[in-house]
Amino acid sequence: MVGMSGAYGGHSNGGESRAPNKEAVVVRAPKEAVVHKVAAQPAQSTASKMKGKVKETFFPDDPFRSFKGQPLRAQWVMAARYLFPVLEWLPGYSLSLFKSDLVAGLTIASLAIPQGISYAKLANLPPIIGLYSSFVPPLVYAVLGSSRDLAVGPVSIASLIMGSMLRQAVSPSAEPMLFLQLAFTSTFFAGLVQASLGILRLGFIIDFLSKATLVGFMAGAAIIVSLQQLKALLGIVHFTTQMGIVPVMASVFQHTNEWSWQTILMGACFLVLLLTARHVSIRWPRFFWISACAPLASVIVSTLLVFLFKAQNHGISIIGSLKCGLNRPSWDKLLFDPTYLGLTMKTGLVTGIISLTEGVAVGRTFASLKDYQVDGNKEMMAIGLMNIVGSCTSCYVTTGAFSRSAVNHNAGCKTAMSNVVMALTVMVTLLFLMPLFVYTPNVVLGAIIIAAVIGLIDLPAAYNIWKMDKMDFLVCLCAFAGVIFISVQEGLAIAVGISIFRVLMQITRPRMMIQGNIKGTDIYRNLHQYKEAQRVPGFLILTVEAPINFANTNYLNERTKRWIEDESSSGNKQTELRVVILDLSAVPAIDTSGIAFLIDLKKSTEKHGLELVLVNPTGEVMEKIQRANDAHDHFRPDCLYLTTGEAIASLSGFAKMATP
């Protein structure tokens, strides 16, 4: 045995060999290890750093990288194609592609016409507004949108939210024109929010609506939408204006005297028909057209029945007369009165974010099935601009609907031309076929809505969230409960609040673990995850898996000191703590508070006779450490190591101790 000189290793006597004293400390000389230096990050100006951060924040996809090295004319052409995606596919458009898009467009038109009428009533708007909203916005999207499969039009959730939020201030039956003005104005603000997010590259904001939040929110909203249709399915005249499940069910049973058996019978028959068609299309995908055509077939059959049997005289309510004609300009109906400005802006923000999230998610889903890319920021600009244009042409908020897009995809669409075909079909309907809807019963429209929103209740996804992450399931459950028991917007706010709180908890309480050595290797891993990992006597190896900043330094400081106290109070001389190793490999960033934490920790460990070393600080962290050293030289080169193994090999002469 050879006595080693050092901070904790005792003294040698000129290299002479002698028997160890019982009181002497004997250590084994470690093998000579190669210690690699921690490299500093290359010098970079503050301006270039800021430029890099801004680029990664707002332009992570680097959309203009293909412009480099191109002649000016080519760059102008590429810029035009970037702004107007229609220029990418239209020059090479062929008759064979048109045949596919024609079939798809006619198929989704058969679904869009009854859905447009139904969703407009859900938003407490005249049915004609729903058809208007299925004409102009698809034409705008065909020019600006980057998805081949997205079918544009009104959607149930946005319709429900708009109707419920505006109805809190204005009665659609008492003041229909004012309500219509507020709907157009809210649509304008929704489009403004959506387009701004795309233009300013702020799409990451919608990422706060996590999958768990959306699953719970959509399921709750689907139930609320379905319950709202009990008014039409039961023939109730006096129905509550509230959205919660309790007041809705109370209203249903308080007005049993208004129930109409004729309405109930018709509604039940057509609802069974629609749900059966949906089940057949899900079970056998090649029969997708059955589900797509079922709503229009239901409208036609029910309208004929009402007309032939004069059912409107026997308790079945009908839509009534609808005027023929194309969209009327509505820019003069946009209302920016201070009395309602806050309401319309709030409604526009909520419906804009919800519809944008749905549209982008649906577009990306079908793009992944066909292996092409959908630019999220382009989609935001396209959806936003079509809503701005729509608000000036008698339309209310629209987006890419999942049910309509699924039909479009299954029908074999090739380009956004299917939206144009759908819009032209709706145009023909608006010009010539509106009188045919006079006798359409409201109960069938309610059945169409219920059959459409049933698909929003995704029980397998909720079960998968439960298995994967109980905290995510709590978010999902809170969104669901908030929507059905309070209201749609409050439920969404609760779910988003819980999600943000969870993110804040992850930031303020980052993962910090003790590592051990996997025997026979130079690998160090989490002791709780790897049972074969063993503690290294004399060393406390800690790792942090998050940025170190002002929000979590107090927690990290307290947690580290508690571990040091626990290790120091073991009382075992053989494993007495000598060195604290802080592995910074998983720390991508650090601020001034984080540097202050490292400095304070070093001072604290030195007071207790311990050595603090840092392992593998990343580029930004190393840069901040160097700046701290320029002032006071807190972290000398012998405090910085590239790997945990090299740190232990180098410091084992100080800490690997034994007593006879």
XYZ file of C-alpha atoms in Angstrom:
660
model
C 0.000 0.000 0.000
C 1.281 3.425 -0.810
C 0.417 6.536 1.208
C -0.849 9.306 -1.029
C -0.458 12.976 -0.242
C -3.468 15.193 -0.894
C -6.223 17.015 0.698
C -7.587 13.990 2.513
C -5.014 11.265 1.887
C -2.332 11.777 4.601
C 1.459 12.152 3.973
C 4.094 9.871 2.403
C 7.631 9.548 3.810
C 9.892 9.921 0.787
C 8.329 6.924 -0.867
C 9.515 4.474 1.930
C 7.443 1.392 2.531
C 6.227 0.799 6.084
C 3.512 -1.143 7.843
C 0.398 0.889 8.262
C -0.476 2.205 11.705
C -3.890 1.254 13.038
C -4.698 4.920 13.320
C -3.337 5.767 9.871
C -5.529 6.126 6.827
C -4.569 3.787 4.016
C -5.634 4.404 0.446
C -5.072 2.556 -2.788
C -3.334 4.536 -5.536
C -5.729 4.961 -8.457
C -4.681 4.160 -11.951
C -3.457 7.077 -13.962
C -6.533 8.398 -15.770
C -6.788 10.628 -18.769
C -8.751 13.735 -17.836
C -10.323 15.629 -20.688
C -10.851 19.337 -20.360
C -14.293 20.882 -20.597
C -14.264 22.947 -23.775
C -15.623 26.449 -23.806
C -18.290 27.432 -26.289
C -16.967 29.411 -29.285
C -17.279 33.156 -28.784
C -20.474 34.608 -30.232
C -21.792 38.146 -30.221
C -24.961 39.038 -28.362
C -26.615 40.078 -31.620
C -25.928 36.711 -33.280
C -27.228 34.887 -30.197
C -30.420 36.897 -30.215
C -30.785 36.293 -33.932
C -30.426 32.545 -33.405
C -32.966 32.487 -30.582
C -35.487 34.542 -32.530
C -35.021 32.286 -35.546
C -35.546 29.110 -33.535
C -38.565 30.611 -31.751
C -40.413 32.010 -34.741
C -38.872 30.150 -37.695
C -38.056 26.621 -36.436
C -38.907 25.195 -39.869
C -36.626 27.740 -41.654
C -39.153 28.254 -44.479
C -36.818 30.360 -46.610
C -33.824 28.006 -46.666
C -34.659 26.940 -50.229
C -34.334 30.595 -51.366
C -30.584 30.632 -50.778
C -28.467 30.673 -53.923
C -31.461 31.144 -56.217
C -31.667 33.964 -58.809
C -33.974 36.872 -58.017
C -36.683 35.806 -60.454
C -36.774 32.308 -59.004
C -37.027 33.768 -55.513
C -40.055 35.854 -56.562
C -41.721 32.751 -57.994
C -40.966 30.767 -54.835
C -42.296 33.607 -52.671
C -45.546 33.663 -54.678
C -45.900 29.898 -54.250
C -45.217 30.221 -50.536
C -47.934 32.863 -50.096
C -50.409 31.175 -52.467
C -50.027 27.363 -52.247
C -52.555 26.999 -55.079
C -49.704 27.952 -57.460
C -47.840 24.785 -56.460
C -50.465 22.321 -57.693
C -52.589 24.263 -60.195
C -50.009 24.450 -63.075
C -49.748 20.649 -63.141
C -53.444 19.989 -62.617
C -54.935 17.320 -64.901
C -58.284 15.872 -65.881
C -57.658 12.678 -63.901
C -57.046 14.705 -60.756
C -60.204 16.708 -61.410
C -62.291 13.525 -61.688
C -61.170 12.482 -58.206
C -61.738 15.957 -56.770
C -65.166 16.183 -58.438
C -66.383 12.995 -56.759
C -64.923 14.105 -53.403
C -66.374 17.616 -53.703
C -69.885 16.392 -54.519
C -69.684 13.890 -51.673
C -68.686 16.442 -49.030
C -71.290 18.879 -50.417
C -73.987 16.317 -49.586
C -72.718 16.456 -46.004
C -71.952 20.195 -45.913
C -75.448 21.373 -46.875
C -77.379 19.747 -43.994
C -74.530 20.371 -41.556
C -74.330 24.043 -42.524
C -78.034 24.526 -41.815
C -77.823 22.527 -38.566
C -74.723 24.246 -37.162
C -76.113 27.712 -37.922
C -79.140 26.890 -35.757
C -76.747 25.618 -33.085
C -75.126 29.086 -33.114
C -78.608 30.691 -32.916
C -78.147 32.118 -36.427
C -80.449 31.949 -39.468
C -79.954 28.641 -41.358
C -78.983 30.500 -44.529
C -75.854 31.798 -42.738
C -74.637 28.217 -42.411
C -74.873 27.734 -46.170
C -73.202 31.075 -46.826
C -70.360 29.878 -44.578
C -69.960 26.783 -46.748
C -69.576 28.835 -49.932
C -67.080 31.724 -49.590
C -64.564 30.348 -47.005
C -63.802 27.138 -48.971
C -62.944 29.242 -52.028
C -60.522 31.367 -50.003
C -58.960 28.300 -48.411
C -58.452 26.607 -51.791
C -56.142 29.501 -52.754
C -54.295 29.951 -49.451
C -54.428 26.556 -47.694
C -51.630 23.973 -47.791
C -53.721 20.880 -46.978
C -55.132 18.687 -49.739
C -57.679 16.973 -47.501
C -59.085 19.715 -45.280
C -62.772 20.375 -46.009
C -63.776 23.820 -44.767
C -67.039 24.948 -43.204
C -68.862 25.561 -39.909
C -68.135 23.166 -37.032
C -70.247 22.187 -34.049
C -67.961 23.249 -31.198
C -67.226 26.749 -32.515
C -70.921 27.192 -33.327
C -71.915 26.186 -29.810
C -69.338 28.459 -28.162
C -70.256 31.473 -30.289
C -73.971 31.005 -29.715
C -73.628 30.507 -25.956
C -71.217 33.423 -25.390
C -73.193 35.955 -27.444
C -76.514 34.815 -25.992
C -75.347 35.865 -22.530
C -75.593 39.509 -23.617
C -78.126 39.543 -26.462
C -81.211 37.425 -27.116
C -81.176 35.959 -30.655
C -84.982 35.868 -30.722
C -85.615 39.349 -29.270
C -82.814 41.151 -31.148
C -81.924 38.962 -34.156
C -80.230 41.698 -36.180
C -77.993 42.795 -33.283
C -77.131 39.149 -32.564
C -76.217 38.671 -36.236
C -74.004 41.760 -36.176
C -72.200 40.477 -33.089
C -71.665 37.090 -34.779
C -70.091 38.717 -37.848
C -67.916 40.962 -35.654
C -66.800 38.008 -33.518
C -65.900 36.143 -36.708
C -63.833 39.135 -37.829
C -61.888 39.140 -34.547
C -61.482 35.344 -34.714
C -59.948 35.673 -38.171
C -57.760 38.544 -37.010
C -56.406 36.455 -34.119
C -55.805 33.437 -36.364
C -54.088 35.388 -39.146
C -51.957 37.289 -36.623
C -50.736 34.043 -35.071
C -49.672 32.853 -38.513
C -48.110 36.103 -39.703
C -46.235 36.672 -36.426
C -45.221 32.984 -36.269
C -46.888 32.560 -32.867
C -48.436 29.192 -33.557
C -46.795 27.680 -30.498
C -49.479 29.437 -28.412
C -52.085 26.869 -29.465
C -49.795 24.146 -28.092
C -51.074 25.079 -24.627
C -54.164 23.104 -25.615
C -52.676 19.686 -24.903
C -54.113 16.418 -26.221
C -55.550 15.629 -22.784
C -57.252 19.037 -22.673
C -58.726 18.606 -26.152
C -59.955 15.047 -25.517
C -61.809 16.115 -22.354
C -63.042 19.370 -23.840
C -64.334 17.766 -27.048
C -66.121 14.983 -25.154
C -67.782 17.453 -22.783
C -68.743 19.779 -25.618
C -70.184 16.850 -27.603
C -72.419 15.942 -24.674
C -73.533 19.548 -24.213
C -74.225 19.900 -27.946
C -76.256 16.672 -27.872
C -78.244 17.763 -24.817
C -79.035 21.072 -26.494
C -80.705 19.105 -29.287
C -83.256 17.682 -26.844
C -85.217 20.840 -27.503
C -85.661 19.793 -31.133
C -85.866 16.040 -30.501
C -88.652 16.404 -27.915
C -90.418 19.356 -29.495
C -89.956 21.636 -26.460
C -90.789 25.287 -27.096
C -89.601 26.928 -23.862
C -86.055 25.717 -23.295
C -83.284 26.983 -21.020
C -80.600 29.251 -22.418
C -77.983 27.817 -20.011
C -75.399 25.264 -21.139
C -74.689 23.116 -18.046
C -76.029 19.582 -17.835
C -78.040 20.278 -14.674
C -80.110 23.248 -15.960
C -80.590 21.524 -19.344
C -81.953 18.316 -17.824
C -84.056 20.331 -15.374
C -85.566 22.237 -18.294
C -86.308 18.969 -20.129
C -88.309 17.483 -17.248
C -89.965 20.734 -16.217
C -91.601 21.003 -19.639
C -92.864 17.461 -20.159
C -96.216 18.941 -21.130
C -94.566 20.331 -24.286
C -93.197 16.984 -25.437
C -94.526 15.946 -28.853
C -94.762 12.223 -29.559
C -94.745 12.855 -33.314
C -91.497 14.806 -33.007
C -89.956 12.188 -30.716
C -90.883 9.366 -33.111
C -89.451 11.127 -36.157
C -86.298 12.182 -34.311
C -85.666 8.688 -32.927
C -86.111 7.034 -36.336
C -83.751 9.357 -38.168
C -81.201 9.333 -35.325
C -81.089 5.528 -35.465
C -80.702 5.739 -39.246
C -77.807 8.212 -39.010
C -76.000 6.294 -36.243
C -76.415 3.026 -38.168
C -74.941 4.638 -41.294
C -72.035 5.948 -39.213
C -71.422 2.501 -37.698
C -71.464 0.849 -41.131
C -68.914 3.359 -42.486
C -66.620 2.821 -39.480
C -66.924 -0.966 -39.627
C -66.459 -1.143 -43.410
C -64.460 1.934 -44.571
C -65.169 1.256 -48.253
C -68.787 2.203 -47.539
C -67.808 5.671 -46.299
C -70.308 7.193 -48.750
C -73.217 5.780 -46.734
C -72.345 7.946 -43.736
C -71.557 10.922 -45.990
C -74.874 10.780 -47.833
C -77.066 9.851 -44.858
C -77.567 13.449 -43.571
C -78.712 14.794 -46.949
C -80.888 11.718 -47.511
C -82.456 12.271 -44.084
C -83.204 15.891 -44.930
C -84.801 14.948 -48.258
C -86.907 12.091 -46.863
C -88.048 13.992 -43.776
C -88.920 17.070 -45.853
C -91.055 14.928 -48.171
C -92.793 13.297 -45.209
C -93.626 16.643 -43.639
C -94.865 18.012 -46.974
C -97.021 14.971 -47.779
C -98.579 14.548 -44.323
C -98.748 18.263 -43.399
C -96.801 17.356 -40.248
C -96.170 21.035 -39.446
C -99.832 21.141 -38.373
C -99.286 18.264 -35.947
C -96.547 19.585 -33.658
C -93.458 19.174 -35.851
C -91.601 22.478 -36.283
C -90.009 23.283 -39.622
C -87.295 25.653 -40.848
C -89.608 27.865 -42.870
C -88.887 29.870 -45.997
C -85.293 30.634 -46.961
C -84.422 33.292 -49.528
C -82.502 32.365 -52.627
C -79.339 34.215 -53.506
C -75.624 34.342 -52.862
C -73.832 35.866 -49.903
C -74.789 39.415 -49.181
C -72.011 41.861 -48.197
C -71.867 42.304 -44.435
C -68.935 44.655 -43.850
C -71.480 47.346 -42.988
C -72.851 45.032 -40.265
C -69.563 44.764 -38.357
C -70.260 46.402 -35.019
C -67.400 48.020 -33.101
C -69.603 49.727 -30.528
C -67.730 50.023 -27.174
C -70.771 48.469 -25.457
C -70.202 45.114 -27.170
C -66.554 45.381 -28.210
C -65.249 43.408 -25.228
C -67.800 40.644 -25.789
C -67.055 40.266 -29.504
C -63.285 40.322 -28.934
C -63.548 37.677 -26.209
C -65.856 35.519 -28.326
C -63.568 35.909 -31.327
C -60.503 34.945 -29.288
C -62.072 31.788 -27.823
C -63.740 30.580 -31.023
C -60.676 31.534 -33.061
C -58.271 29.515 -30.914
C -60.589 26.493 -30.706
C -61.380 26.403 -34.429
C -57.741 27.025 -35.332
C -56.575 24.160 -33.121
C -59.132 21.834 -34.682
C -58.293 22.891 -38.231
C -54.523 22.568 -37.859
C -54.829 19.236 -36.031
C -57.150 17.786 -38.681
C -54.916 19.016 -41.524
C -51.800 17.493 -39.977
C -53.598 14.211 -39.257
C -54.576 13.589 -42.869
C -51.280 14.938 -44.197
C -49.455 12.276 -42.187
C -51.653 9.583 -43.770
C -50.660 10.733 -47.276
C -47.057 11.547 -46.346
C -46.944 15.257 -47.172
C -46.254 18.342 -45.096
C -48.755 20.906 -43.829
C -47.262 24.262 -42.838
C -48.914 25.242 -39.542
C -48.285 28.952 -40.009
C -49.680 28.896 -43.550
C -52.770 27.156 -42.222
C -53.220 29.818 -39.557
C -52.976 32.581 -42.128
C -55.332 30.772 -44.515
C -57.962 30.040 -41.852
C -57.637 33.556 -40.444
C -57.964 35.309 -43.808
C -60.930 33.187 -44.855
C -62.713 34.142 -41.615
C -61.916 37.833 -42.139
C -63.298 37.615 -45.679
C -66.201 35.529 -44.379
C -67.162 38.138 -41.788
C -67.584 40.615 -44.675
C -69.679 38.175 -46.749
C -72.363 37.051 -44.260
C -70.389 34.067 -42.876
C -69.630 33.102 -39.317
C -66.532 31.353 -37.991
C -65.358 28.356 -40.055
C -62.473 25.912 -40.022
C -61.529 22.439 -41.216
C -64.096 19.998 -39.842
C -62.919 16.497 -38.927
C -66.024 14.642 -40.138
C -66.120 16.523 -43.449
C -62.345 16.130 -43.965
C -62.561 12.400 -43.251
C -65.234 12.059 -45.934
C -63.130 14.163 -48.305
C -60.093 11.949 -47.653
C -62.015 8.692 -48.039
C -63.677 9.962 -51.229
C -60.237 10.175 -52.828
C -59.596 13.913 -53.031
C -56.272 14.866 -54.621
C -56.082 18.648 -54.135
C -57.940 21.554 -52.562
C -60.077 21.677 -55.737
C -62.573 19.462 -53.872
C -63.344 22.515 -51.717
C -64.062 24.509 -54.871
C -66.432 21.795 -56.144
C -68.195 21.753 -52.774
C -68.502 25.556 -52.772
C -69.949 25.597 -56.305
C -72.453 22.911 -55.321
C -73.514 25.020 -52.342
C -73.742 28.019 -54.695
C -76.201 26.140 -56.912
C -78.198 25.253 -53.819
C -78.263 28.882 -52.690
C -79.366 30.094 -56.109
C -82.017 27.545 -57.020
C -82.803 24.966 -54.316
C -83.564 26.979 -51.174
C -87.382 26.706 -51.513
C -87.024 22.931 -51.181
C -85.916 23.315 -47.534
C -89.097 25.097 -46.398
C -90.605 21.926 -44.904
C -87.365 20.526 -43.462
C -88.126 19.574 -39.820
C -85.881 20.961 -37.086
C -85.889 17.584 -35.338
C -83.901 16.024 -38.207
C -81.347 18.822 -38.029
C -80.956 18.026 -34.315
C -80.458 14.349 -35.125
C -77.797 15.247 -37.728
C -75.906 17.301 -35.120
C -76.010 14.500 -32.542
C -74.792 11.915 -35.070
C -71.947 14.241 -36.079
C -70.692 15.092 -32.572
C -70.862 11.531 -31.228
C -67.513 10.952 -32.926
C -65.940 13.653 -30.749
C -66.259 11.406 -27.671
C -62.990 9.481 -27.879
C -63.122 6.893 -25.087
C -60.060 4.899 -26.294
C -57.968 8.083 -26.219
C -59.175 8.889 -22.687
C -58.351 5.340 -21.544
C -54.896 5.577 -23.115
C -54.279 8.886 -21.312
C -55.312 7.195 -18.034
C -52.802 4.385 -18.605
C -49.986 6.700 -19.693
C -50.219 9.626 -17.283
C -52.631 10.054 -14.371
C -51.933 13.792 -14.155
C -52.829 14.221 -17.821
C -56.011 12.257 -17.165
C -56.857 14.677 -14.349
C -56.518 17.552 -16.850
C -58.761 15.654 -19.273
C -61.330 14.994 -16.535
C -61.326 18.627 -15.367
C -61.912 19.837 -18.933
C -64.770 17.378 -19.322
C -66.390 18.176 -15.963
C -65.922 21.928 -16.380
C -67.678 21.896 -19.761
C -70.687 19.799 -18.756
C -71.224 21.249 -15.266
C -70.254 24.925 -15.706
C -69.975 26.101 -19.317
C -67.937 25.486 -22.440
C -65.588 28.476 -22.084
C -65.122 28.086 -18.309
C -64.398 24.375 -18.716
C -61.789 25.136 -21.326
C -60.250 27.840 -19.129
C -60.049 25.421 -16.178
C -58.343 22.745 -18.275
C -55.833 25.192 -19.776
C -55.165 26.607 -16.296
C -54.430 23.128 -14.904
C -52.150 22.350 -17.865
C -50.213 25.586 -17.364
C -50.007 24.897 -13.614
C -48.532 21.488 -14.395
C -45.924 23.068 -16.671
C -45.076 25.585 -13.937
C -44.687 22.750 -11.437
C -42.281 20.996 -13.794
C -40.290 24.216 -14.090
C -40.249 25.068 -10.377
C -39.807 21.452 -9.221
C -37.431 19.902 -11.769
C -36.279 16.291 -11.592
C -33.141 15.871 -9.504
C -31.707 12.413 -8.866
C -28.863 10.520 -7.209
C -26.746 8.459 -9.587
C -24.760 5.319 -8.981
C -22.230 3.246 -10.893
C -23.272 0.184 -12.872
C -20.717 -2.369 -11.714
C -17.967 -3.204 -14.170
C -18.652 -0.186 -16.352
C -17.953 3.526 -16.488
C -21.699 4.248 -16.667
C -23.566 6.223 -14.003
C -27.360 6.104 -13.864
C -30.342 6.891 -11.623
C -30.334 4.642 -8.553
C -34.126 4.296 -8.529
C -34.366 3.396 -12.210
C -31.408 0.985 -12.352
C -31.388 -1.466 -9.461
C -27.901 -2.704 -10.399
C -26.446 0.794 -9.956
C -24.438 1.202 -6.737
C -23.418 4.263 -4.753
C -19.756 5.220 -4.941
C -18.330 5.500 -1.395
C -17.360 9.063 -0.541
C -19.229 10.575 -3.487
C -22.686 12.074 -3.828
C -23.501 12.175 -7.547
C -26.473 14.399 -8.385
C -28.022 15.227 -11.743
C -30.558 17.870 -12.751
C -32.815 17.309 -15.768
C -34.080 20.833 -16.474
C -32.898 24.381 -17.041
C -31.686 26.040 -13.833
C -33.304 29.441 -13.399
C -34.830 31.840 -10.890
C -37.995 29.713 -10.630
C -36.305 26.587 -9.277
C -33.003 27.598 -7.626
C -34.509 27.683 -4.119
C -35.919 24.195 -4.565
C -32.644 22.840 -5.973
C -30.674 24.449 -3.148
C -32.902 22.973 -0.438
C -33.026 19.548 -2.089
C -29.237 19.389 -2.518
C -28.549 20.444 1.078
C -31.004 17.853 2.381
C -29.228 15.100 0.453
C -25.846 16.296 1.694
C -27.121 16.306 5.299
C -28.535 12.805 4.886
C -25.248 11.537 3.469
C -23.137 13.297 6.101
C -25.230 12.012 8.997
C -24.746 8.346 8.094
C -21.864 8.096 10.610
C -19.994 5.468 8.600
C -16.307 6.439 8.374
C -15.752 4.055 5.476
C -18.335 5.816 3.290
C -17.925 9.301 4.722
C -18.963 11.920 2.174
C -16.040 13.847 0.681
C -17.083 14.979 -2.825
C -20.334 16.252 -4.307
C -20.603 15.816 -8.081
C -23.255 17.808 -9.942
C -23.892 16.398 -13.418
C -25.073 19.229 -15.703
C -25.353 17.176 -18.902
C -29.149 17.571 -18.992
C -29.161 21.290 -18.124
C -29.644 23.130 -21.443
C -29.724 26.658 -20.013
C -28.974 28.636 -16.874
C -29.587 32.223 -15.823
C -27.885 34.519 -13.302
C -29.942 33.068 -10.448
C -28.750 29.606 -11.468
C -25.098 30.719 -11.452
C -25.646 32.280 -8.030
C -27.059 28.924 -6.859
C -23.918 27.083 -8.052
C -21.650 29.628 -6.354
C -23.596 29.449 -3.079
C -23.580 25.661 -3.222
C -19.812 25.624 -3.701
C -19.299 27.937 -0.728
C -21.648 25.863 1.404
C -19.910 22.583 0.571
C -16.475 24.086 1.252
C -17.631 25.195 4.710
C -18.493 21.574 5.448
C -15.131 20.329 4.166
C -16.561 18.940 0.952
C -15.437 19.332 -2.646
C -17.994 20.383 -5.317
C -17.267 19.517 -8.939
C -19.345 20.097 -12.048
C -19.591 17.526 -14.817
C -20.169 18.238 -18.501
C -21.740 21.707 -18.442
C -23.355 22.411 -21.817
C -22.274 25.302 -24.046
C -24.520 28.019 -22.607
C -23.947 26.856 -19.034
C -20.162 26.785 -19.530
C -20.280 30.263 -21.011
C -22.063 31.623 -17.925
C -19.609 29.797 -15.638
C -16.685 31.386 -17.480
C -18.215 34.831 -17.032
C -18.634 34.170 -13.317
C -14.977 33.058 -13.164
C -13.831 36.263 -14.846
C -15.028 38.163 -11.792
C -14.088 35.891 -8.865
C -12.671 32.584 -10.184
C -15.273 30.459 -8.345
C -14.821 27.352 -10.479
C -11.215 26.439 -11.190
C -10.372 24.021 -14.029
C -9.951 21.183 -11.486
C -13.647 21.649 -10.532
C -14.839 20.915 -14.071
C -14.863 17.433 -15.622
C -16.142 16.044 -18.888
C -17.584 12.814 -17.441
C -18.546 11.497 -14.039
C -16.133 8.595 -14.497
C -13.169 10.914 -15.047
C -14.168 13.015 -12.019
C -14.291 9.959 -9.747
C -11.054 8.509 -11.141
C -9.293 11.823 -10.550
C -10.746 12.451 -7.088
C -10.749 8.905 -5.736
C -7.414 9.566 -4.010
C -9.268 12.027 -1.807
C -12.412 10.118 -1.170
C -11.876 6.366 -1.578
C -10.899 5.676 2.030
C -10.884 2.704 4.360
C -9.992 1.939 7.953
C -8.715 -1.418 9.212
